[in-house]
Coordinates of C-alpha atoms and ligand atoms in Angstrom, one line a residue:
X1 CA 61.5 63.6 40.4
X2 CA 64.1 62.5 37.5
X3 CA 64.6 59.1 40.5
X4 CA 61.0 58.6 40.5
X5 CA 60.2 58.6 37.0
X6 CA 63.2 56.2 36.5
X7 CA 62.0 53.9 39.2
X8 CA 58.2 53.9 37.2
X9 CA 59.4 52.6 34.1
X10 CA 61.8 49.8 35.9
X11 CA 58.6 49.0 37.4
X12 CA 56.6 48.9 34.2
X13 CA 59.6 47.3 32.6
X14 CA 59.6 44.3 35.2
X15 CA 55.9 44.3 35.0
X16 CA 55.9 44.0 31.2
X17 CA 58.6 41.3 31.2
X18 CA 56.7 39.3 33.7
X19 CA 53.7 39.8 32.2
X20 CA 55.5 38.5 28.9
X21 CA 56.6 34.9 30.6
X22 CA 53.1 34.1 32.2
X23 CA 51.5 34.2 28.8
X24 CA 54.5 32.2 27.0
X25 CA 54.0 29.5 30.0
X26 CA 50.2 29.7 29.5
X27 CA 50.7 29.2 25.6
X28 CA 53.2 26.6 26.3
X29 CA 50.7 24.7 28.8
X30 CA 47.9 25.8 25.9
X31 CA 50.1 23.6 23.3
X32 CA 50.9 21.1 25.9
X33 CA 47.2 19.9 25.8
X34 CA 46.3 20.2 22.9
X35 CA 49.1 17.9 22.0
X36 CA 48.1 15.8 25.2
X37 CA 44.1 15.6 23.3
X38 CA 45.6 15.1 19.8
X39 CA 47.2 12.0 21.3
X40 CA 44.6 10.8 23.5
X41 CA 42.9 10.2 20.4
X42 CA 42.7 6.6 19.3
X43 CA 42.4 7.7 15.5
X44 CA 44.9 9.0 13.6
X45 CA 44.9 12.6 12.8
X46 CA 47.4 14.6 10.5
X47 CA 48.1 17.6 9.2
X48 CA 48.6 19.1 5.7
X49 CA 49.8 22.1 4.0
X50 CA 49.1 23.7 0.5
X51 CA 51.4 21.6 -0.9
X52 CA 50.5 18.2 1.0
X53 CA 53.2 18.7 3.4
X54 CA 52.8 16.7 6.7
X55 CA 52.4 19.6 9.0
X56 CA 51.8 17.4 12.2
X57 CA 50.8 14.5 13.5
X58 CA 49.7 12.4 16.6
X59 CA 50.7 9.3 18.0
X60 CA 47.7 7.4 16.8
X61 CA 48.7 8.0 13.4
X62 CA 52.4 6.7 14.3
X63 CA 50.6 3.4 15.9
X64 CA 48.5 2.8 13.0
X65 CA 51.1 3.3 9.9
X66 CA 54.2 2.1 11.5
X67 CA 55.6 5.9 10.0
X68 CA 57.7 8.2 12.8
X69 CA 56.5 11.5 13.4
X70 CA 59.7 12.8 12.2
X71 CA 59.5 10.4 9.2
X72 CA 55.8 12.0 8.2
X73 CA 56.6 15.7 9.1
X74 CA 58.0 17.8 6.4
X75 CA 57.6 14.9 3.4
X76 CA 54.3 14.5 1.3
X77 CA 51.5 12.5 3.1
X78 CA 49.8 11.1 -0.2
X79 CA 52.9 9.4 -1.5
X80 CA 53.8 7.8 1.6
X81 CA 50.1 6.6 2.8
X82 CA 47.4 7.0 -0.2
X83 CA 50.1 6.5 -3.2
X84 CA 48.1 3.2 -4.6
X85 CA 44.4 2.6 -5.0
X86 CA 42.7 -0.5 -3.3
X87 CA 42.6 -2.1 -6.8
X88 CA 46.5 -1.9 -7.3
X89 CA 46.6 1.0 -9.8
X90 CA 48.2 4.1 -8.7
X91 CA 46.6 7.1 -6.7
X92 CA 48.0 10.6 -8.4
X93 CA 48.1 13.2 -5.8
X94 CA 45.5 15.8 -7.9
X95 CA 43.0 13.3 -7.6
X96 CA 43.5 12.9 -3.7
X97 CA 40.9 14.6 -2.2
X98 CA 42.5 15.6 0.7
X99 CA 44.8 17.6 -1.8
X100 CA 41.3 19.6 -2.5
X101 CA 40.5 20.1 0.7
X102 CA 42.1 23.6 1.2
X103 CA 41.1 25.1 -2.0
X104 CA 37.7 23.8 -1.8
X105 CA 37.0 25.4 1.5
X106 CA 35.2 22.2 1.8
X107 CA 34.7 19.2 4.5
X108 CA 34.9 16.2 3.2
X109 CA 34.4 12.3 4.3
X110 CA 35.5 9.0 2.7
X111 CA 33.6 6.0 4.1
X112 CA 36.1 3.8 2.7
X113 CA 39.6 3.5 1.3
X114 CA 42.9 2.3 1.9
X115 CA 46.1 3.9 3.7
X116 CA 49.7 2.2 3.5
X117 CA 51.6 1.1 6.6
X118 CA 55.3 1.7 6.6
X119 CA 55.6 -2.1 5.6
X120 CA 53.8 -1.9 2.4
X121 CA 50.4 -3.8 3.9
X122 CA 46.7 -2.0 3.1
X123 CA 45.0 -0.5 6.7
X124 CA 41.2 0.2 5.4
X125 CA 40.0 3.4 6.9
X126 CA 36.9 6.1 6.4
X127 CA 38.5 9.4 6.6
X128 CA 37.2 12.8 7.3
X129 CA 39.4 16.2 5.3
X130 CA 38.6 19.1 7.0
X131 CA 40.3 22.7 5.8
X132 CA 42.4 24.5 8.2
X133 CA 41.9 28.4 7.7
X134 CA 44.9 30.2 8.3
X135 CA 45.7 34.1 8.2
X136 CA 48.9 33.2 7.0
X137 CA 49.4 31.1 4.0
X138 CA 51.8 28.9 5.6
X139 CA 48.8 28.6 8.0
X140 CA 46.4 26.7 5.8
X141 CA 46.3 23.8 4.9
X142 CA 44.2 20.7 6.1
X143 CA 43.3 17.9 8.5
X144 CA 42.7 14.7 8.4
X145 CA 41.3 12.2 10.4
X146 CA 41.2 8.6 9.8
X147 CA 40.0 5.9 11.4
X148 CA 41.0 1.9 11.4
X149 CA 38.2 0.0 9.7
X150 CA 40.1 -3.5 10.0
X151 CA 38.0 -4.8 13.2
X152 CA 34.9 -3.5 12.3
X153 CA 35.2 -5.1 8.8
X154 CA 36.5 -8.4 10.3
X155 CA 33.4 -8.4 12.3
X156 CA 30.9 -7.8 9.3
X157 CA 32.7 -10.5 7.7
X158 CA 32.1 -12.8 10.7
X159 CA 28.5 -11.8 10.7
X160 CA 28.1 -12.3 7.0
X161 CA 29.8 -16.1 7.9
X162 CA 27.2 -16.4 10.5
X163 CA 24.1 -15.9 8.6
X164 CA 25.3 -18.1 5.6
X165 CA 26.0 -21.0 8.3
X166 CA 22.6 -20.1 9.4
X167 CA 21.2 -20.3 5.7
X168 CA 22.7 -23.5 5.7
X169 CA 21.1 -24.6 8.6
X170 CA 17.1 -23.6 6.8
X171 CA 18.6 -25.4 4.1
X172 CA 19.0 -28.5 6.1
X173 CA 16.0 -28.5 7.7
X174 CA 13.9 -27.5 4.2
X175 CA 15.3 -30.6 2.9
X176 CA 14.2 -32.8 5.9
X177 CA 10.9 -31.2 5.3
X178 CA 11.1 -32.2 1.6
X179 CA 12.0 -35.7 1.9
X180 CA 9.0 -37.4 0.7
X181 CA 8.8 -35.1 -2.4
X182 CA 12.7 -36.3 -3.2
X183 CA 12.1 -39.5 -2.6
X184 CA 9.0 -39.5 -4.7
X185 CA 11.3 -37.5 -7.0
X186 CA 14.0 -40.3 -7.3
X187 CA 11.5 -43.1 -7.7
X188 CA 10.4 -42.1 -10.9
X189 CA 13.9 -42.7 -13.0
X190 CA 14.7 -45.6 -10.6
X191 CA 11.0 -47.2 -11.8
X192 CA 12.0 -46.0 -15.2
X193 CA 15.3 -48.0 -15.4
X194 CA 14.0 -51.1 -14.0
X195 CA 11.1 -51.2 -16.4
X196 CA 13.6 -50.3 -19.3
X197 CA 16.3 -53.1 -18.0
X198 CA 13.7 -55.9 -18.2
X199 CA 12.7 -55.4 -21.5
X200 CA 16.4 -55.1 -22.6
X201 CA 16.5 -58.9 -21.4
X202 CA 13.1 -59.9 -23.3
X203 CA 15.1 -58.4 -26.2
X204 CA 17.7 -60.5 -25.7
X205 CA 16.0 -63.4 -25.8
X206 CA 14.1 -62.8 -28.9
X207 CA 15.0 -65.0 -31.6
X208 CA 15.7 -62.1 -33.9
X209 CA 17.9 -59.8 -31.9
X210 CA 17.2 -55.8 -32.5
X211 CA 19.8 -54.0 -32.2
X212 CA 18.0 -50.7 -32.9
X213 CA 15.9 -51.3 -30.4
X214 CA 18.1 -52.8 -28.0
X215 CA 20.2 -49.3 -28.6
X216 CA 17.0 -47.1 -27.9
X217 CA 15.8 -49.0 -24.4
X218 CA 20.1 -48.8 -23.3
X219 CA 19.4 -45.2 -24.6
X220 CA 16.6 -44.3 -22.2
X221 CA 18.6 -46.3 -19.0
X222 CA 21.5 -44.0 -19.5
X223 CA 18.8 -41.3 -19.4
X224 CA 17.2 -42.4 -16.3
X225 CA 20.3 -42.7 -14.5
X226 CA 21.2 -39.6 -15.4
X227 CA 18.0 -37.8 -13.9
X228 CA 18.4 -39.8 -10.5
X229 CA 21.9 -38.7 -10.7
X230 CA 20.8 -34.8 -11.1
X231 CA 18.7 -35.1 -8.2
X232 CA 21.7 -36.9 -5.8
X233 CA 23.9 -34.2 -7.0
X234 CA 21.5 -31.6 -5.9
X235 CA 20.6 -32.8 -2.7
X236 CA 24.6 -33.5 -1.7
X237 CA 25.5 -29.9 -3.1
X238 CA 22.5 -28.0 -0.4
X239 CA 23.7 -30.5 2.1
X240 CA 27.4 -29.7 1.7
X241 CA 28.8 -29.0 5.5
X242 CA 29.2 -31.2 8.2
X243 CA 26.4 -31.0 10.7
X244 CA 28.2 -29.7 14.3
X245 CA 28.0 -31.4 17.4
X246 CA 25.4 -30.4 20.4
X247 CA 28.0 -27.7 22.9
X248 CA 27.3 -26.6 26.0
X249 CA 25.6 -23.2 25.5
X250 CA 24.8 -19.8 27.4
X251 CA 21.4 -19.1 26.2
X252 CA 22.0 -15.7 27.5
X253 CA 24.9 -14.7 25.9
X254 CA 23.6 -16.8 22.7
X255 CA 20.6 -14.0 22.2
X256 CA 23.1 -11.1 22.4
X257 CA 24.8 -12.7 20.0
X258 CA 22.3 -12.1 17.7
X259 CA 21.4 -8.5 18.2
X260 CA 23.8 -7.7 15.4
X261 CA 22.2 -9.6 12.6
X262 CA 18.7 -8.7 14.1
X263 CA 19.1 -4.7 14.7
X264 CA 19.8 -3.6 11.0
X265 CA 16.2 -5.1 10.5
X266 CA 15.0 -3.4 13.6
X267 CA 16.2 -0.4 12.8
X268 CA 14.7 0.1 9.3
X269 CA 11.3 -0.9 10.8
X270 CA 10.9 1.0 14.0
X271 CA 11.3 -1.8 16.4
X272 CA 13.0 -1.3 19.6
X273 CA 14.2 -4.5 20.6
X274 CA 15.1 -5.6 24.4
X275 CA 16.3 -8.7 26.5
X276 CA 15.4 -9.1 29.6
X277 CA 18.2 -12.4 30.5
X278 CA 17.3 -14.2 33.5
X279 CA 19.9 -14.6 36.1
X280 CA 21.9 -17.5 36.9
X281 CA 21.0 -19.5 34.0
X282 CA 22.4 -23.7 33.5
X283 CA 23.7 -24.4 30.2
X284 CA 21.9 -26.1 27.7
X285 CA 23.0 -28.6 25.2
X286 CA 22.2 -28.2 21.9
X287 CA 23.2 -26.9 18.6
X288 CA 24.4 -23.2 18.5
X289 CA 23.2 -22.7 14.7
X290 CA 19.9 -24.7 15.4
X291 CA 19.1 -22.7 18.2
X292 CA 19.9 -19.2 16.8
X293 CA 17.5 -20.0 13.5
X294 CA 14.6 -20.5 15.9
X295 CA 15.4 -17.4 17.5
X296 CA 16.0 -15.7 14.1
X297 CA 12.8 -16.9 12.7
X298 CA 10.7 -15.7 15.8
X299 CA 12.3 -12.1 16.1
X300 CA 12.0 -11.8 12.1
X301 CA 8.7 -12.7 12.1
X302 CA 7.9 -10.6 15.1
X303 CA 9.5 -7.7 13.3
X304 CA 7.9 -7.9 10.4
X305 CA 4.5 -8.1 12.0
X306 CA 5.1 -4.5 13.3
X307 CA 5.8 -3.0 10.3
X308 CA 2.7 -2.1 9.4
X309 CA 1.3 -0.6 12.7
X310 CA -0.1 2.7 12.5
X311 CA 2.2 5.5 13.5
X312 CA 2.5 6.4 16.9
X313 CA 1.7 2.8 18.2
X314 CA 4.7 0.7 19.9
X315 CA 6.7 -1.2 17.9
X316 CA 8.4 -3.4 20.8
X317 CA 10.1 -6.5 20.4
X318 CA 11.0 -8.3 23.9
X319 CA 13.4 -11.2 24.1
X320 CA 13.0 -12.7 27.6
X321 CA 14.7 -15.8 29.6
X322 CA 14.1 -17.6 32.2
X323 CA 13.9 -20.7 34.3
X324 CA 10.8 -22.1 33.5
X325 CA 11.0 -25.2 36.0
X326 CA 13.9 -26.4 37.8
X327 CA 15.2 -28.6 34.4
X328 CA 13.4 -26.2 31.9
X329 CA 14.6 -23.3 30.8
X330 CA 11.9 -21.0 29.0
X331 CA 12.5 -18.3 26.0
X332 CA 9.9 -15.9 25.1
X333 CA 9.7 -13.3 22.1
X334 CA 7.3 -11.2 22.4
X335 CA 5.8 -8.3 19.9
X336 CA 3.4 -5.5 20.0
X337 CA 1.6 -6.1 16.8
X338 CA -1.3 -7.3 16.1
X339 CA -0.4 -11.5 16.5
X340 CA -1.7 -14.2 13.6
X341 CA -5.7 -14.2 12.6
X342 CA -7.4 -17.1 14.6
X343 CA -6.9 -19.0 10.7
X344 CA -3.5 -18.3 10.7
X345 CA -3.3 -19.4 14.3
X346 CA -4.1 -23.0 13.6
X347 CA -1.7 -23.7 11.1
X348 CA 1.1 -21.7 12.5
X349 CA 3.6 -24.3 12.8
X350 CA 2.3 -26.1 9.2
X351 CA 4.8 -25.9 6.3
X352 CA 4.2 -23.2 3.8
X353 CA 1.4 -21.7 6.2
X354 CA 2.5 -17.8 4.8
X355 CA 0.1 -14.5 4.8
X356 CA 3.5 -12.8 3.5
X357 CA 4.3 -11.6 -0.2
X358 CA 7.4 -13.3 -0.4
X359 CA 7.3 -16.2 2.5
X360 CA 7.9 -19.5 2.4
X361 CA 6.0 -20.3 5.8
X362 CA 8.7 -22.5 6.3
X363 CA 10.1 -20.7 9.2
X364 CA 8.0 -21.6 12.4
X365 CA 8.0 -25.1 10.9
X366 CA 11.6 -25.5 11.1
X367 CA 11.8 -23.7 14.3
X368 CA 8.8 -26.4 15.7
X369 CA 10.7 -29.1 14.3
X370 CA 14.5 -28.3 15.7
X371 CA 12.9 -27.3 19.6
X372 CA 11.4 -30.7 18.9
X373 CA 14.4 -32.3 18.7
X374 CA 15.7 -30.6 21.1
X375 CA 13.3 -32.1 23.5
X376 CA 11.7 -28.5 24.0
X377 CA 8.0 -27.1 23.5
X378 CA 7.5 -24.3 20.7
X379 CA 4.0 -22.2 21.1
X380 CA 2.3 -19.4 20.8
X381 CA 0.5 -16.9 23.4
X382 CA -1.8 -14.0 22.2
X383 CA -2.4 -11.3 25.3
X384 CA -5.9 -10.0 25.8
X385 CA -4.4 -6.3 25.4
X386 CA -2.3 -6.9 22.4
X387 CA 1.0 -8.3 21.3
X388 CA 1.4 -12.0 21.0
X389 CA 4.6 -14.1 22.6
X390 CA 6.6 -17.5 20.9
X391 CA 7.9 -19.3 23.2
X392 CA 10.2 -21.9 23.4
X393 CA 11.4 -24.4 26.1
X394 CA 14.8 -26.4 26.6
X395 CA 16.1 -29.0 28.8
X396 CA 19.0 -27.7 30.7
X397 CA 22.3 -30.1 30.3
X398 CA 21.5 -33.4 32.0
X399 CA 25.4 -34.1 33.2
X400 CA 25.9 -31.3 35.3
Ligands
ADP1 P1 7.1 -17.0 6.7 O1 7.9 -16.0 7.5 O2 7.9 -17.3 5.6 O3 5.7 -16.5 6.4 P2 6.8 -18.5 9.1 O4 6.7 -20.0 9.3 O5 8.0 -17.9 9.8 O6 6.9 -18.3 7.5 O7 5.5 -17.8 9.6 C1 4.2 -18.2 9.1 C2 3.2 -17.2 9.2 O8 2.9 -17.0 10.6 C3 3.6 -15.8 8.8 O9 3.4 -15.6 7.4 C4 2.7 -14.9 9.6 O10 1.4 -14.8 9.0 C5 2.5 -15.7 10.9 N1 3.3 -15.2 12.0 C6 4.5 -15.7 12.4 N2 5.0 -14.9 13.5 C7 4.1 -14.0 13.7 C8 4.0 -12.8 14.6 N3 5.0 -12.6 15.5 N4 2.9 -12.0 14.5 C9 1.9 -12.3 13.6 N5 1.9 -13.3 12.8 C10 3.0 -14.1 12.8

């Protein structure tokens, strides 16, 4: 009896102990992934205690501050990544907000601000604090997770270079548009000065010579050169930029381009925008920015024209390609609202033919004008059910 109960608790004993090692090799394969996740994790993520302490980190966060995990863990996070504002003036810790996170029991995200590499150069980030709720004191503490705003910022940046080469572009054409009116403009003093320089030479040759008079009419030259002068110096300063040359170009890849500029637009009005790209498309040869205004122009206007459509109707905008004959390719933006007013129509591609608030109606004439030069075709196509199409038409590139 005394043998058996001996042998029972051996077995419990063994049972117990190997009970014991599955659930440390379970909470060892346990911490095993979530280090494996925490470093799959292409942002950087930390840890914090009460007192700012770097609790952990993953390899992201190594990557991305040039800092060693064992150079992080154990020292204060703030004064080795968030010491200095983005300004240059220092950060103190009590107004870090991550250093609130714990006792604020509250979440919190930065959409911008700037973390310090390990070589003293600024890594923009948005960052999210969220508490971490231990039983234990040395338990609590917080997390953060940061992400690395440089690309995304470098591409706004591109984007905003984009649209002011493409402002440029308006400009160019506006002026092209205007030239009558300048050179009407600059006639004036140029008539003025001429007028004014002949009678300085009747003056001259006056027996009596005035030189009051002479004065006044050398006066009103100066003043006359001056105003010509003004109007060169305008003209030159919205002409500024050398024109570039016609490229090879993937009309294709040339509309996706443009999604980003066009979708914040889109978005804020309802529109859903899709491209259908035809296959197997031949370059074309023109000029990039020339080409990306007309599209610009038709997809603005065709967004704007939704914006007023009832609730609960479409609001579509349809950016096809195509080849339209074997040397013609064809691009057509199409909408779902409710097209131009048969008056409107007529005068489409006029200059300063506008039905909006703030328009120039400038816009289709510049398009009309640059598909012009492009030896192409801009026009218009209601559809008896709705929704009216602009379409444009380009040669494909003759030396291929
Ligand atoms: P703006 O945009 O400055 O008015 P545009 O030349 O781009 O100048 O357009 C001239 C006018 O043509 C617009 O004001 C509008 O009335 C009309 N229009 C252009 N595109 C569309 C469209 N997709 N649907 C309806 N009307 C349009």
């Amino acid at each position: 009896m005394g043998s058996g109960l001996l042998l029972l608790i051996l077995f419990l004993l063994l049972r117990a102990i190997r009970k014991s090692r599955q659930l440390s090799r379970s909470q060892q394969n346990l911490q095993h992934r979530h280090e494996l996740i925490l470093n799959s994790v292409a942002d950087g993520i930390y840890g914090v205690d009460l007192e700012g302490r770097t609790t952990f980190v993953n390899h992201a966060m190594e990557q991305l501050t040039g800092w060693s995990s064992s150079e992080l863990i154990g020292h204060n996070a703030h004064q080795l990544l968030h010491h200095t504002r983005a300004d240059g003036t220092p950060h103190p810790s009590e107004e870090c907000p991550i250093y609130h996170t714990s006792s604020s029991n509250r979440a919190i995200f930065i959409e911008q601000d700037i973390f310090w590499r390990r070589d003293g150069s600024p890594i923009p980030v948005e960052y999210s604090s969220t508490p971490i709720r231990g039983d234990e004191p040395s338990e609590q503490g917080a997390v953060v997770v940061f992400r690395d705003l440089s690309a995304r910022l470098q591409a706004t940046e591109a984007a905003r270079q984009h649209q002011a080469e493409l402002a440029h572009m308006a400009r160019l054409s506006t002026m092209g548009e205007m030239t009558s009116g300048i050179a009407h403009e600059l006639n004036q003093p140029l008539a003025a000065i001429v007028t004014n320089a002949q009678a300085c030479i009747r003056l001259l040759h006056t027996p009596h010579e005035n030189r009051a008079k002479l004065e006044k009419v050398l006066g009103r030259i100066a003043e006359q050169a001056e105003r010509a002068a003004a109007i060169i110096r305008q003209l030159r300063r919205m002409a500024r930029k050398e024109e570039p040359e016609s490229t090879h170009l993937d009309l294709n890849a040339l509309i996706k381009g443009l999604l980003p500029l066009l979708e914040p637009e889109a978005r804020k009005a309802g529109v859903a925008i899709r491209i259908q790209p035809g296959g197997n498309l031949p370059p074309i040869a023109a000029q990039r920015i020339q080409i990306e205004q007309v599209l610009l122009n038709l997809c603005r206007n065709a967004i704007e024209s939704m914006v007023e459509l009832p609730h609960g109707q479409p609001r579509q905008l349809l950016i096809t390609s195509a080849h339209h004959e074997p040397q013609t390719l064809l691009v057509r933006v199409s909408d779902s609202g409710p097209g131009p007013s048969t008056e409107v129509r007529e005068r489409l591609f006029t200059p300063f033919t506008t039905t909006k608030p703030k328009g120039m109606g400038l816009g289709l004439s510049i398009s009309h004008g640059i598909i012009e030069a492009h030896r192409g075709r801009l026009y218009v196509e209601t559809h008896e059910h709705g929704g009216v199409s602009f379409c444009f038409t380009l040669p494909v590139c003759e030396d291929l």
